[in-house]
Amino acid sequence: MSVISKVSAPFKLAIVGSGPAGFYTAHRLLKEWPNTQIDMFDSLPTPHGLVRFGVAPDHPEVKNVMSTFDRVAEDDRFRFFGNVTIGKNISVKELSNNFDAILLSYGASEDRKMNIPGEDTYGVASARNFVGWYNGHPDYTDFKLPLDDTDTAVVVGQGNVALDIARILLTPIDTLRKTDITEYALETLSKSRVKHVHVVGRRGPVQVSFTSKEVREQMSIPGVQFNADMNFISKEITESQSIISKNRPLKRLMSLLEKGSPTKEADKSWTAKFLRSPVEVLKRANENRVNGIKYEINRLEGPLDARKAIGTGEFETQECGVILTSIGYKSAPIEGIPFDSRQGRVPNYLGKILNGKDELPGMYTAGWLKRGPTGVIVSTMTDAYETADTIVDDLKNGKPMLAPKGDDLTKLFQERQIRPVSYLDWKKIEAAEFAMGEKLGKPREKFCRIQDMLAVL
Ligand code: FAD
Ligand code: NAP
């Protein structure tokens, strides 16, 4: 173990994951501990995590944070190593031989499952797959969904990702053409026959995880009407008045749901369906293809601010050809690091990784891996700053860090035939994407295969 206590002392940090959590931690540390050297690693040749592969293509303003990340990367004290998977190409143990500390901010790369019969039927997919596909994530380029073979899709879950999906399925194709959505997704979506999207929650309208801006946008998609049991919405809002009146964002959100959409009697619709828990995926006769979904009908129990869905023992079926599960992402453990599989995160106190009650010297976490897969970019920033402050406090207080031996990662890259991608390399890839986009009249056309990205270099 080493101890670094003087502000002038050099401090070498490895960051695993180049999403908002990694970049905002780097941003704060470079400011607060000037003698910091940061090496950031990402599995993909492209940085920025879910800002590139999660944020919807029709929300370009959200992606402006990339310019903040560019400024961090321009700092001489920062280096990017894309195309390097920690835990596969290089182990955490090997990293610890090279750095005073390691920050794990590798996000949530798995899905929560419904765990119901038929979940593996063709036509069922997770939000992560679908979003990764339309956003050009190299792992999902070959993803398929029978959108040309059904007019009804069900999205399970009532969070903002569910709304992103419903909006992408229902937005006029010419609107999407002006975004950075991948060309192959445009091609498939242009042949989609989906007209009705049911966004299904196990609890009621007061418990949805949508935010107002997203619901307002959903209510304004041209040519798309909103369906819901409006009497039920009103009844639930009235019953929960005591909590709604004290919570302004919730009040705004409820008034949007009560008001609905100005579009009436359109041939496309989105429906908010409440009190339904999927229990089975129904298949076409003799075919591994989705034909519908069976729900158990729930009722709500418990205090108003912690309502629970309780099955009534009554069931209902609905015909559909596509089911997208949007019930949350999930982080995966990495070898040698404690992991709380119940909560799906690395145990920590203010970002310092814990092994039981003990702090692991020099080991930190931030972002979705630190607190679970919820929160927008701004909350990820706040959380990353908290971890950066913990690191700075530990340095100031002379807390033990790792004991680097000064091994050379370059040698490991050569031995293992890894071709790391620097930030300068990434900017070349990005320039090529902008150029392809310009030809197509869109902001950028993403490379979706790693070999195509590397071919630019
Ligand atoms: P991530 O952004 O997931 O970054 C993790 C990074 O780690 C990735 O680059 C990944 O490639 C890398 N990685 C994974 N494993 C390894 C490994 N073993 N070795 C090396 N690197 C690894 N928030 C908003 O404010 N506005 C929005 O519009 C919005 N839209 C969203 C849409 C979707 C579909 C989703 C899922 C989320 C959205 N969010 C949005 C939330 C926002 O994206 C998150 O708050 C934020 O990205 C979390 O940051 P992170 O750094 O923890 O994780
Ligand atoms: P989320 O907000 O946590 O929503 C998950 C939804 O899935 C909830 O409705 C939850 O219902 C439901 N759910 C969970 N387990 C379930 C199960 N077993 N069966 C049925 N339903 C289940 O997650 P998310 O939508 O993936 O979004 C992740 C984060 O990214 C959020 O913070 C979100 O705001 C953010 N994001 C933001 C934007 C934006 O700002 N435009 C866009 C996309 C994402 P319960 O409440 O009953 O558990």
CSV table of C-alpha atoms and ligand atoms in Angstrom, one decimal, residues 59 62 112-114 156-162 164 200-203 207-209 211 213-214 276-278 326-329 368 373-376, ligand 2:
chain,number,residue,atom,x,y,z
A,59,HIS,CA,-32.8,14.2,-28.0
A,62,VAL,CA,-28.8,15.9,-24.2
A,112,ARG,CA,-33.4,-7.2,-15.5
A,113,LYS,CA,-35.5,-10.2,-16.5
A,114,MET,CA,-39.3,-10.7,-16.1
A,156,VAL,CA,-43.3,-3.5,-20.0
A,157,GLY,CA,-42.3,-0.9,-17.5
A,158,GLN,CA,-43.3,2.7,-17.0
A,159,GLY,CA,-40.0,4.6,-16.8
A,160,ASN,CA,-38.4,7.1,-19.3
A,161,VAL,CA,-36.7,4.3,-21.2
A,162,ALA,CA,-40.2,2.8,-21.9
A,164,ASP,CA,-38.1,6.5,-25.4
A,200,VAL,CA,-47.6,-1.4,-19.1
A,201,GLY,CA,-47.0,-0.8,-15.4
A,202,ARG,CA,-47.5,-3.1,-12.4
A,203,ARG,CA,-48.7,-0.2,-10.2
A,207,GLN,CA,-46.3,5.4,-9.2
A,208,VAL,CA,-45.0,5.8,-12.7
A,209,SER,CA,-41.3,6.7,-13.1
A,211,THR,CA,-40.8,12.6,-15.9
A,213,LYS,CA,-40.9,16.6,-20.1
A,214,GLU,CA,-40.9,13.1,-21.5
A,276,ARG,CA,-50.8,-5.4,-14.8
A,277,SER,CA,-47.9,-7.8,-14.1
A,278,PRO,CA,-46.8,-10.0,-17.0
A,326,SER,CA,-38.1,-1.9,-20.0
A,327,ILE,CA,-37.9,-2.8,-16.4
A,328,GLY,CA,-34.4,-1.6,-15.7
A,329,TYR,CA,-30.7,-2.3,-16.5
A,368,TRP,CA,-24.9,3.4,-12.1
A,373,PRO,CA,-29.3,1.8,-12.7
A,374,THR,CA,-31.4,4.9,-12.2
A,375,GLY,CA,-30.8,8.6,-12.5
A,376,VAL,CA,-30.3,11.0,-15.3
B,2,NAP,P1,-36.8,3.2,-14.1
B,2,NAP,O1,-37.1,4.7,-14.2
B,2,NAP,O2,-36.3,2.7,-12.9
B,2,NAP,O3,-38.2,2.5,-14.5
B,2,NAP,C1,-38.3,1.1,-14.5
B,2,NAP,C2,-39.8,0.7,-14.6
B,2,NAP,O4,-39.8,-0.7,-14.6
B,2,NAP,C3,-40.7,1.1,-13.4
B,2,NAP,O5,-42.0,1.5,-13.9
B,2,NAP,C4,-40.8,-0.2,-12.6
B,2,NAP,O6,-42.0,-0.3,-11.9
B,2,NAP,C5,-40.8,-1.2,-13.7
B,2,NAP,N1,-40.4,-2.5,-13.2
B,2,NAP,C6,-39.3,-2.9,-12.6
B,2,NAP,N2,-39.3,-4.2,-12.4
B,2,NAP,C7,-40.5,-4.7,-12.9
B,2,NAP,C8,-41.0,-6.0,-13.0
B,2,NAP,N3,-40.4,-7.0,-12.5
B,2,NAP,N4,-42.2,-6.1,-13.6
B,2,NAP,C9,-42.9,-5.0,-14.1
B,2,NAP,N5,-42.4,-3.8,-14.0
B,2,NAP,C10,-41.2,-3.6,-13.4
B,2,NAP,O7,-35.8,2.7,-15.3
B,2,NAP,P2,-35.6,3.1,-16.8
B,2,NAP,O8,-36.8,3.5,-17.5
B,2,NAP,O9,-34.7,2.0,-17.3
B,2,NAP,O10,-34.6,4.4,-16.7
B,2,NAP,C11,-33.4,4.4,-16.0
B,2,NAP,C12,-32.9,5.8,-15.7
B,2,NAP,O11,-32.6,6.5,-16.9
B,2,NAP,C13,-34.0,6.6,-15.0
B,2,NAP,O12,-33.5,7.4,-14.0
B,2,NAP,C14,-34.6,7.5,-16.2
B,2,NAP,O13,-35.1,8.7,-15.7
B,2,NAP,C15,-33.3,7.8,-17.0
B,2,NAP,N6,-33.7,8.1,-18.3
B,2,NAP,C16,-33.9,9.4,-18.6
B,2,NAP,C17,-34.4,9.8,-19.8
B,2,NAP,C18,-34.7,11.2,-20.1
B,2,NAP,O14,-34.4,12.1,-19.3
B,2,NAP,N7,-35.3,11.6,-21.2
B,2,NAP,C19,-34.6,8.8,-20.8
B,2,NAP,C20,-34.3,7.5,-20.5
B,2,NAP,C21,-33.9,7.1,-19.3
B,2,NAP,P3,-42.0,-0.1,-10.3
B,2,NAP,O15,-41.9,1.3,-10.0
B,2,NAP,O16,-43.3,-0.7,-9.9
B,2,NAP,O17,-40.8,-0.9,-9.8
